Coordinates of C-alpha atoms in Angstrom, one line a residue:
Chain K
M192 CA -9.8 19.3 24.2
K193 CA -6.5 17.6 24.5
F194 CA -5.3 15.2 21.9
P195 CA -5.4 12.3 21.6
I196 CA -9.2 12.4 21.9
Q197 CA -10.9 9.1 22.7
Y198 CA -14.6 8.3 22.8
K199 CA -17.1 5.6 22.2
N200 CA -19.8 5.8 19.6
G201 CA -22.1 2.8 19.8
N202 CA -19.8 -0.2 19.5
V203 CA -17.1 1.9 17.8
K204 CA -14.1 3.3 19.7
I205 CA -12.6 6.4 18.1
T206 CA -9.1 7.9 18.7
L207 CA -8.3 11.2 17.1
H208 CA -4.7 12.5 17.1
S209 CA -3.5 16.1 16.8
D210 CA -2.3 15.6 13.2
G211 CA -5.8 14.4 12.2
T212 CA -5.0 10.7 12.3
K213 CA -8.2 8.8 13.2
I214 CA -8.3 5.3 14.4
R215 CA -11.6 3.5 14.7
T216 CA -11.9 0.1 16.3
F217 CA -14.9 -2.1 16.6
T218 CA -16.0 -5.7 16.8
G219 CA -18.4 -7.2 14.3
E220 CA -20.5 -4.7 12.3
P221 CA -19.9 -1.1 13.3
M222 CA -23.0 0.4 14.7
P223 CA -22.4 4.1 15.4
E224 CA -25.2 6.0 17.3
F225 CA -24.3 9.5 16.0
P226 CA -22.2 10.9 13.2
E227 CA -18.5 11.1 13.9
S228 CA -18.0 13.8 11.3
I229 CA -20.4 16.3 9.8
D230 CA -20.0 18.3 6.6
L231 CA -21.6 21.6 7.6
K232 CA -22.5 24.3 5.0
I233 CA -23.0 27.7 6.7
T234 CA -23.4 30.0 3.8
N235 CA -24.0 30.1 0.1
K236 CA -22.3 33.4 -0.3
C237 CA -19.0 33.5 -2.3
D238 CA -17.5 36.1 -4.5
I239 CA -15.1 33.8 -6.4
N240 CA -17.7 32.6 -9.0
C241 CA -15.9 29.4 -9.8
P242 CA -17.5 28.2 -13.1
Y243 CA -17.7 24.7 -11.8
C244 CA -19.2 25.4 -8.4
H245 CA -21.6 22.6 -7.6
E246 CA -23.3 24.7 -4.9
S247 CA -23.8 27.6 -7.4
S248 CA -22.6 30.0 -4.7
L249 CA -23.0 33.7 -5.5
P250 CA -21.8 36.9 -4.0
G251 CA -25.3 38.0 -3.0
A252 CA -26.4 34.6 -1.6
R253 CA -27.5 34.3 2.0
G254 CA -25.8 32.8 5.1
G255 CA -27.3 30.2 7.5
N256 CA -28.8 30.9 10.9
I257 CA -25.8 30.2 13.2
Y258 CA -27.9 30.1 16.3
R259 CA -30.1 27.4 14.8
I260 CA -27.1 25.5 13.6
I261 CA -25.6 25.6 17.1
Q262 CA -29.0 24.5 18.6
E263 CA -29.0 21.4 16.3
L264 CA -25.4 20.5 17.0
E265 CA -25.9 20.8 20.8
T266 CA -28.1 17.7 20.6
L267 CA -24.9 15.7 20.0
P268 CA -22.6 14.4 22.7
P269 CA -19.6 16.7 23.4
V270 CA -17.0 14.1 22.7
G271 CA -14.9 15.4 19.8
I272 CA -17.1 15.1 16.7
E273 CA -15.4 16.6 13.6
L274 CA -17.1 19.3 11.7
A275 CA -16.0 20.2 8.1
I276 CA -17.3 23.8 7.8
G277 CA -17.7 25.1 4.3
G278 CA -19.9 27.0 2.0
G279 CA -19.8 29.2 -0.2
N280 CA -17.2 31.1 1.5
P281 CA -17.6 30.3 5.2
G282 CA -15.2 33.1 6.0
S283 CA -17.9 35.5 4.7
H284 CA -20.3 34.6 7.4
P285 CA -20.4 37.4 10.0
D286 CA -21.1 35.0 12.9
L287 CA -18.3 32.5 12.0
I288 CA -16.1 33.4 15.0
F289 CA -19.1 33.1 17.3
L290 CA -19.9 29.7 15.8
L291 CA -16.3 28.4 16.2
E292 CA -16.0 29.7 19.8
T293 CA -19.3 28.1 20.8
L294 CA -18.5 24.8 19.1
K295 CA -15.0 24.7 20.7
K296 CA -16.7 25.0 24.1
R297 CA -18.9 22.0 23.1
N298 CA -15.8 20.0 22.3
F299 CA -16.4 19.9 18.6
I300 CA -13.3 19.6 16.4
C301 CA -13.8 22.3 13.8
N302 CA -12.2 22.1 10.4
I303 CA -12.8 24.6 7.7
T304 CA -12.4 24.9 3.9
L305 CA -11.6 28.2 2.3
H306 CA -10.6 29.3 -1.1
R307 CA -7.0 30.6 -1.1
E308 CA -8.4 34.2 -1.8
H309 CA -10.3 34.0 1.4
A310 CA -7.6 32.2 3.5
W311 CA -6.0 35.3 5.0
R312 CA -8.0 34.7 8.2
I313 CA -6.6 31.3 8.9
E314 CA -3.7 32.5 11.0
D315 CA -6.2 34.0 13.5
F316 CA -8.2 30.8 13.6
I317 CA -5.1 28.7 14.3
L318 CA -3.7 31.1 16.9
Q319 CA -7.0 31.1 18.8
D320 CA -7.1 27.3 18.5
L321 CA -10.5 27.5 16.9
V322 CA -9.9 25.2 14.0
H323 CA -7.7 22.2 13.6
G324 CA -7.8 21.1 9.9
I325 CA -7.8 23.7 7.2
G326 CA -8.7 22.9 3.6
I327 CA -7.5 25.3 1.0
S328 CA -8.9 25.3 -2.5
G329 CA -7.7 27.1 -5.6
A330 CA -4.1 27.2 -4.6
K331 CA -1.2 27.2 -7.1
V332 CA 1.6 27.0 -4.6
P333 CA 1.8 25.8 -1.0
E334 CA 1.8 29.2 0.7
F335 CA 0.1 28.1 3.9
L336 CA 2.6 26.0 5.7
W337 CA 0.8 24.8 8.9
N338 CA 0.9 21.1 9.4
N339 CA -2.8 20.6 9.3
V340 CA -3.4 22.5 6.0
I341 CA -4.6 20.2 3.2
Y342 CA -4.9 21.5 -0.3
H343 CA -8.1 20.6 -2.2
F344 CA -8.2 19.7 -5.9
I345 CA -11.0 18.6 -8.1
A346 CA -10.3 15.8 -10.5
G347 CA -11.8 16.7 -13.8
I348 CA -11.3 20.5 -13.2
N349 CA -7.7 20.8 -11.9
N350 CA -4.9 19.3 -14.0
I351 CA -3.2 16.4 -12.2
E352 CA 0.1 18.2 -12.5
D353 CA -1.2 21.0 -10.3
I354 CA -0.7 18.8 -7.2
E355 CA 3.0 18.5 -7.7
P356 CA 4.2 21.3 -5.3
F357 CA 1.9 20.1 -2.5
K358 CA 2.6 17.5 0.2
K359 CA -0.9 17.0 1.7
I360 CA -3.8 17.0 -0.7
L361 CA -7.4 16.0 -0.9
V362 CA -8.8 15.0 -4.3
L363 CA -12.5 15.6 -4.8
G364 CA -14.6 14.0 -7.5
F365 CA -16.2 16.2 -10.1
K366 CA -19.8 17.0 -9.2
N367 CA -22.1 17.3 -12.2
L368 CA -24.3 19.6 -10.2
G369 CA -25.0 23.4 -10.0
R370 CA -22.7 25.3 -12.3
G371 CA -20.7 22.0 -12.8
K372 CA -23.5 21.0 -15.2
K373 CA -22.5 23.7 -17.6
C374 CA -18.9 22.7 -17.8
N375 CA -17.5 21.1 -21.0
Q376 CA -18.2 17.4 -20.2
E377 CA -15.8 16.1 -22.9
K378 CA -13.0 18.1 -21.5
I379 CA -13.8 16.9 -18.0
K380 CA -13.8 13.3 -19.2
K381 CA -10.4 13.7 -20.7
N382 CA -9.1 15.4 -17.6
L383 CA -10.5 12.6 -15.4
D384 CA -8.8 10.0 -17.6
R385 CA -5.4 11.6 -16.9
W386 CA -6.1 11.6 -13.2
Y387 CA -7.1 7.9 -13.5
K388 CA -3.9 7.0 -15.3
Y389 CA -1.3 9.1 -13.5
I390 CA -2.5 9.5 -9.9
P391 CA -0.3 6.5 -8.6
M392 CA 2.8 8.5 -9.6
Y393 CA 2.2 10.7 -6.6
F394 CA 1.5 8.1 -4.0
K395 CA 5.1 7.8 -2.9
E396 CA 5.8 11.4 -1.9
K397 CA 2.4 12.7 -0.8
I398 CA -0.4 12.2 1.6
I399 CA -3.4 12.0 -0.6
S400 CA -7.0 11.7 0.5
F401 CA -10.0 11.1 -1.7
D402 CA -13.6 11.7 -1.2
N403 CA -16.1 9.0 -2.1
L404 CA -16.9 10.5 -5.5
A405 CA -13.2 10.7 -6.4
I406 CA -12.8 7.1 -5.2
E407 CA -15.4 6.1 -7.7
Q408 CA -14.3 8.3 -10.6
L409 CA -10.6 7.4 -10.3
G410 CA -11.1 3.8 -9.3
I411 CA -9.0 4.2 -6.2
K412 CA -10.0 0.9 -4.7
R413 CA -8.0 -0.9 -7.5
F414 CA -4.8 0.2 -5.7
F415 CA -5.5 -1.6 -2.5
T416 CA -5.4 -5.2 -1.3
D417 CA -8.7 -6.4 0.1
E418 CA -7.2 -6.2 3.6
G419 CA -5.9 -2.7 2.9
W420 CA -9.2 -1.5 1.7
K421 CA -11.0 -2.8 4.8
Y422 CA -8.3 -1.0 6.9
F423 CA -8.1 2.3 5.2
Y424 CA -11.5 2.9 3.7
M425 CA -13.3 5.1 6.2
G426 CA -16.8 4.3 5.0
D427 CA -19.6 5.3 2.6
D428 CA -21.3 8.6 3.0
G429 CA -23.8 8.2 5.8
Q430 CA -22.0 5.3 7.5
F431 CA -20.1 7.5 9.9
S432 CA -20.8 10.9 8.5
M433 CA -23.6 13.2 7.3
Y434 CA -24.3 16.6 5.8
I435 CA -26.1 19.6 7.2
D436 CA -27.1 22.4 4.9
G437 CA -27.3 25.2 7.4
V438 CA -28.6 27.6 4.8
R439 CA -31.7 25.6 3.9
G440 CA -32.0 23.9 7.2
E441 CA -31.7 20.4 5.9
F442 CA -30.0 17.1 6.8
A443 CA -28.7 14.7 4.2
I444 CA -26.2 11.9 3.8
S445 CA -23.9 14.1 1.7
S446 CA -24.1 17.4 -0.1
T447 CA -24.8 15.6 -3.3
S448 CA -27.8 13.6 -1.9
K449 CA -31.2 14.5 -3.4
K450 CA -32.9 13.0 -0.4
R451 CA -33.0 15.7 2.3
V452 CA -35.0 16.2 5.5
S453 CA -35.8 19.5 7.1
W454 CA -34.4 20.0 10.5
N455 CA -37.9 21.0 11.6
E456 CA -38.9 17.4 11.1
T457 CA -36.2 15.5 12.9
S458 CA -33.0 15.7 15.0
I459 CA -29.5 15.0 13.8
I460 CA -29.3 11.7 15.8
N461 CA -32.7 10.5 14.6
F462 CA -31.8 11.4 11.0
F463 CA -28.4 9.7 11.2
Q464 CA -29.7 6.5 12.8
K465 CA -32.6 6.2 10.3
E466 CA -30.4 6.8 7.3
F467 CA -27.6 4.6 8.7
L468 CA -30.0 1.7 9.1
W469 CA -31.6 2.4 5.7
T470 CA -28.2 2.5 3.9
K471 CA -27.1 -0.6 5.8
N472 CA -30.2 -2.6 4.9
L473 CA -30.0 -1.5 1.3
K474 CA -26.4 -2.7 1.2
N475 CA -27.3 -6.0 2.8
F476 CA -30.3 -6.4 0.5
Chain T
M269 CA -11.6 -4.6 13.1
K270 CA -9.8 -1.3 12.7
N271 CA -10.1 1.6 10.3
I272 CA -7.4 4.3 10.1
R273 CA -7.1 7.7 8.5
R274 CA -3.5 9.0 8.6
G275 CA -2.4 12.5 9.0
V276 CA -5.4 14.6 7.9
F277 CA -8.4 16.2 9.5
E278 CA -11.9 16.1 7.9
T279 CA -11.9 19.3 5.9
N280 CA -14.0 18.3 2.9
S281 CA -17.0 20.6 2.5
S282 CA -18.9 18.4 0.1
S283 CA -18.7 14.8 1.3
T284 CA -16.3 13.0 3.6
H285 CA -12.9 12.1 2.4
S286 CA -13.0 8.5 2.7
V287 CA -9.6 7.1 2.1
T288 CA -6.1 8.5 2.7
I289 CA -3.0 7.1 1.0
S290 CA 0.2 7.7 3.0
G291 CA 2.8 5.2 2.1
F292 CA 2.3 1.8 0.5
D293 CA 1.1 -0.4 3.3
L294 CA -1.5 -2.9 2.2
M295 CA -1.5 -1.5 -1.3
L296 CA -1.0 -3.3 -4.6
D297 CA 2.0 -2.4 -6.7
V298 CA 1.3 0.9 -8.4
S299 CA 4.6 1.2 -10.2
L300 CA 3.1 0.4 -13.7
V301 CA 2.0 3.8 -14.9
P302 CA 1.2 4.6 -18.6
D303 CA 3.7 6.7 -20.5
I304 CA 2.8 10.1 -21.9
N305 CA 0.9 8.5 -24.8
G306 CA -1.1 6.3 -22.4
N307 CA 0.8 3.1 -23.2
I308 CA 2.6 0.6 -21.0
I309 CA 5.6 -1.0 -22.7
I310 CA 6.9 -4.2 -21.1
Q311 CA 10.1 -5.8 -22.3
G312 CA 11.0 -9.4 -22.1
K313 CA 13.8 -10.1 -19.5
E314 CA 16.1 -13.0 -19.0
F315 CA 14.8 -15.3 -16.2
G316 CA 16.0 -18.4 -14.6
W317 CA 19.8 -18.1 -15.0
K318 CA 20.4 -17.4 -11.4
W319 CA 18.7 -17.4 -8.1
E320 CA 16.5 -14.3 -8.2
K321 CA 13.1 -13.3 -6.7
F322 CA 10.8 -10.5 -7.8
N323 CA 7.7 -9.0 -6.4
D324 CA 7.5 -5.9 -8.7
A325 CA 4.7 -5.8 -11.2
Y326 CA 7.0 -5.1 -14.2
S327 CA 9.1 -8.2 -13.8
K328 CA 6.2 -10.4 -13.0
A329 CA 4.3 -9.1 -16.0
S330 CA 7.3 -9.6 -18.2
Y331 CA 7.6 -13.2 -16.9
C332 CA 3.9 -13.9 -17.6
F333 CA 4.1 -12.6 -21.1
L334 CA 7.0 -14.9 -21.8
N335 CA 5.7 -17.9 -20.0
F336 CA 2.0 -17.8 -21.0
K337 CA 2.3 -16.8 -24.7
E338 CA -1.2 -18.1 -25.5
R339 CA -2.7 -15.8 -22.9
R340 CA -1.0 -12.5 -23.8
E341 CA -4.3 -10.8 -24.8
E342 CA -5.8 -11.6 -21.5
L343 CA -2.8 -10.3 -19.7
K344 CA -2.9 -7.0 -21.6
E345 CA -6.6 -6.6 -20.6
I346 CA -5.7 -7.2 -16.9
I347 CA -2.9 -4.6 -17.0
K348 CA -5.1 -2.1 -18.9
K349 CA -7.9 -2.5 -16.3
Q350 CA -5.5 -2.0 -13.4
T351 CA -3.6 0.9 -14.8
G352 CA -6.0 2.7 -17.1
A353 CA -3.5 2.3 -20.0
N354 CA -4.9 2.7 -23.5
N355 CA -2.5 0.0 -24.8
V356 CA -0.1 -2.6 -23.3
I357 CA 2.7 -3.4 -25.6
F358 CA 4.9 -6.4 -25.0
D359 CA 8.3 -6.2 -26.6
E360 CA 9.8 -9.7 -26.4
H361 CA 13.3 -8.4 -27.1
D362 CA 15.8 -10.9 -25.8
G363 CA 13.4 -12.3 -23.2
Y364 CA 13.9 -15.9 -22.2
I365 CA 13.0 -18.2 -19.5
D366 CA 15.5 -20.9 -18.5
H367 CA 14.6 -23.8 -16.2
V368 CA 10.8 -23.5 -16.6
G369 CA 9.1 -25.2 -13.6
E370 CA 6.6 -27.9 -14.1
H371 CA 4.3 -26.3 -11.6
C372 CA 4.3 -22.9 -13.2
S373 CA 0.6 -22.5 -14.1
I374 CA -2.0 -20.0 -13.5
E375 CA -5.6 -21.0 -14.2
K376 CA -7.9 -18.1 -13.6
I377 CA -7.4 -14.7 -15.2
E378 CA -8.0 -13.0 -11.8
D379 CA -5.1 -15.0 -10.5
F380 CA -2.9 -13.2 -13.0
H381 CA -4.0 -9.9 -11.5
F382 CA -3.2 -11.1 -8.1
F383 CA 0.2 -12.5 -9.1
I384 CA 1.3 -9.4 -11.0
F385 CA 0.1 -6.6 -8.8
D386 CA 0.1 -8.1 -5.3
K387 CA 3.4 -7.3 -3.7
N388 CA 3.0 -10.4 -1.4
S389 CA 3.0 -12.5 -4.5
W390 CA 6.6 -13.5 -5.4
L391 CA 8.3 -14.9 -8.4
F392 CA 11.1 -17.2 -7.3
L393 CA 13.6 -18.2 -9.9
G394 CA 16.5 -20.6 -9.7
N395 CA 18.0 -23.7 -11.3
D396 CA 18.7 -27.3 -10.6
N397 CA 22.5 -26.9 -10.8
E398 CA 22.9 -25.6 -7.3
Y399 CA 21.1 -25.1 -4.0
A400 CA 19.1 -22.0 -3.2
P401 CA 21.0 -19.4 -1.0
N402 CA 20.0 -18.8 2.6
E403 CA 16.9 -16.6 3.1
F404 CA 16.0 -17.0 -0.5
Y405 CA 12.4 -18.2 0.0
D406 CA 11.8 -16.0 3.1
L407 CA 10.0 -12.8 2.8
P408 CA 11.3 -9.5 4.1
G409 CA 11.0 -9.1 7.8
T410 CA 11.5 -12.8 8.6
K411 CA 12.9 -13.3 12.0
Y412 CA 15.7 -15.8 12.3
N413 CA 16.2 -17.4 15.7
Y414 CA 19.0 -20.0 15.0
L415 CA 22.3 -19.7 13.4
L416 CA 24.6 -22.3 11.9
T417 CA 28.3 -21.4 11.8
T418 CA 31.3 -23.4 10.7
E419 CA 34.6 -23.6 12.4
G420 CA 38.0 -24.7 11.1
L421 CA 37.8 -22.9 7.7
P422 CA 39.7 -19.7 7.2
F423 CA 36.3 -18.0 6.7
V424 CA 33.1 -18.6 8.7
L425 CA 30.1 -19.8 6.8
K426 CA 26.7 -18.9 8.3
W427 CA 23.1 -20.0 7.7
K428 CA 20.1 -18.5 9.4
F429 CA 17.1 -20.5 10.4
K430 CA 13.7 -19.4 11.6
D431 CA 13.3 -22.4 13.9
L432 CA 15.6 -25.0 15.3
P433 CA 16.5 -27.0 12.2
T434 CA 15.9 -30.6 11.8
D435 CA 18.8 -32.8 10.7
E436 CA 17.4 -32.7 7.2
D437 CA 17.2 -28.9 7.2
A438 CA 20.7 -28.5 8.6
E439 CA 22.0 -30.9 5.9
E440 CA 20.3 -29.0 3.2
A441 CA 21.8 -25.7 4.5
I442 CA 25.3 -27.2 4.7
S443 CA 24.9 -28.6 1.1
S444 CA 24.1 -25.1 -0.1
L445 CA 26.8 -23.4 2.0
V446 CA 29.7 -25.7 0.8
Q447 CA 28.4 -26.4 -2.7
N448 CA 31.1 -24.3 -4.3
I449 CA 33.9 -25.0 -1.9
R450 CA 36.9 -27.1 -3.0
F451 CA 39.2 -27.9 -0.2
N452 CA 42.9 -28.2 -1.1
Q453 CA 45.3 -29.6 1.5
T454 CA 48.5 -27.9 0.3
K455 CA 46.9 -24.5 -0.2
N456 CA 44.8 -24.8 2.9
C457 CA 41.4 -23.8 1.7
W458 CA 39.9 -22.6 -1.5
E459 CA 36.6 -21.5 -2.7
R460 CA 36.4 -22.2 -6.3
D461 CA 33.8 -23.2 -8.9
W462 CA 34.0 -26.4 -10.8
I463 CA 37.6 -27.1 -10.3
F464 CA 38.5 -30.7 -10.0
S465 CA 41.6 -32.5 -9.1
N466 CA 44.4 -33.0 -11.6
S467 CA 47.8 -34.6 -11.3
R468 CA 49.2 -31.6 -9.3
E469 CA 46.4 -30.6 -7.0
V470 CA 43.9 -32.7 -5.1
Y471 CA 40.7 -31.2 -4.0
Y472 CA 38.2 -32.3 -1.3
I473 CA 34.5 -31.7 -1.8
Y474 CA 31.4 -32.3 0.3
S475 CA 29.0 -34.9 -0.8
K476 CA 25.9 -35.6 1.3
Y477 CA 25.4 -38.8 -0.7
Y478 CA 28.6 -40.4 0.7
L479 CA 29.0 -38.8 4.1
P480 CA 26.1 -36.5 5.1
A481 CA 26.9 -33.9 7.8
K482 CA 26.0 -35.1 11.3
N483 CA 27.2 -34.8 14.9
N484 CA 28.4 -31.2 14.1
K485 CA 30.9 -32.5 11.5
I486 CA 31.2 -31.8 7.9
V487 CA 33.4 -34.2 6.0
F488 CA 35.1 -33.3 2.8
L489 CA 36.2 -36.2 0.6
K490 CA 38.8 -36.4 -2.2
D491 CA 37.0 -35.7 -5.4
N492 CA 39.0 -38.2 -7.3
L493 CA 38.0 -41.3 -5.3
Y494 CA 36.4 -42.9 -8.4
H495 CA 39.7 -42.5 -10.3
E496 CA 41.7 -44.0 -7.3
A497 CA 39.2 -46.8 -6.9
Y498 CA 39.6 -47.6 -10.6
K499 CA 43.4 -47.5 -10.3
L500 CA 43.6 -49.5 -7.1
K501 CA 40.8 -51.9 -8.2
T502 CA 39.0 -51.4 -4.9
K503 CA 35.6 -50.1 -3.8
V504 CA 34.9 -46.4 -3.4
S505 CA 33.2 -47.0 0.0
E506 CA 36.4 -48.5 1.4
L507 CA 38.4 -45.5 0.3
I508 CA 35.9 -43.1 1.9
L509 CA 36.6 -44.6 5.3
K510 CA 40.3 -43.9 5.1
K511 CA 41.2 -40.9 7.1
E512 CA 43.7 -39.6 4.6
N513 CA 40.8 -39.2 2.1
Q514 CA 38.9 -37.0 4.5
I515 CA 39.1 -33.5 5.8
E516 CA 36.8 -32.7 8.6
I517 CA 35.5 -29.3 9.8
S518 CA 32.9 -28.7 12.5
Y519 CA 29.8 -26.6 12.7
T520 CA 27.5 -25.4 15.5
I521 CA 23.8 -24.4 15.6
Q522 CA 23.0 -21.9 18.3
K523 CA 20.1 -19.8 19.3
R524 CA 20.6 -16.2 18.2
K525 CA 20.6 -13.4 20.8
C526 CA 17.9 -10.9 20.2

């Protein structure tokens, strides 16, 4: 697909540029008909054994059924929906290249997150134009210099000073799930407090993204004017996005949601629309 | 309605990344950051001596601490909440506010938050001894479509306007432009502060009360008319009309070329 990509999703018009910039325009309440980005877990296998892994990924864990994942994704319109492919270590899945090639043909914009120990394959992905955005976790220095590489940090686990050498970063909130539950909560609280206080020092020189959990834990909304928040906040989990656990065959609003629905019971679009309306009604209520 | 995510693809493998900060557009002032001990220390500054304007959180907070002494604890809480600081320490130092305005009041505590941290909220400071300079009350990015320029002085005075000025606006601008100019016939033209005529030198000043600028003319009058009137036992208004007591320069107001 050639950038900029433009498509309509319900009453929402989306433009996606080659550097990842996304512009969404709509009149009144946005009413998307399908998710514009999906967080896709394709494996639970990972040999890094991070002590805080909220997915509790393990070296011997299994991968998802790529054919079934593709089958589910093919129900979506081929317009340029973003996929954030992760795991576990998605690079460990033997069918990853097949997945990326197939999804590229279906006009999905594939992005992937890898630990820096597993990131040796990214050059191939880029050269073959299989992925666009690349998230790297666990990095100490910015060794991957492609434009669309974004370095991931976890507030509460990484020290805030760790972000200093990097230009583009994504800050994730700490998830008290999986092995994360066993972490020293007092230490995490202190670490989060430092992020809360000092994160604005880095706004000037970096492009910093936050996931919804980090937004909440670090109080990111306090830095915006009301107008700015409406403009830059890309929505709650489930409003324009959803999660697919390709290992367990489940749909959810996000990876942290307890409420999950088997893909044997519904389709992506049905799940998204139902959850979207449910979330919206709950908000209005 | 528009949402925008700048410069990044969706790579998060746990939940979407939902806000991206790239520059300071539509953001509050984030320059107040706690020190290594988690404290924010604000010192009192001197305000009101000259024409100044501030939109940074530090200066506005300093002003609020000085001007709203009885509400300092509330102010500290507001700053702590915004910045995550453990403590906010106000050091009055040599802080002082001159020319406190009558309308300088903030009722609600949330208005303090807005005033201190919103960069579109400005603190304008001046005094009643002189007029505000051009562009003083305008915000950055203001477009000026009209320009007033003087002719006949050895230097050109200019004043920018957003719209075609009314006579009153033009007069106000001229008053500000020439407020410090003393015109001396023998030495051609001077720009001097608070120098008045003496026995050797006679200065001419502009006074909108005697002869307001109009018809593209600015009239400077001898500043010692009162002394002369006293000496000659005549009326000041009669002396004003005499040509030898006047020096006239002209001005034009033109639309600026884009």
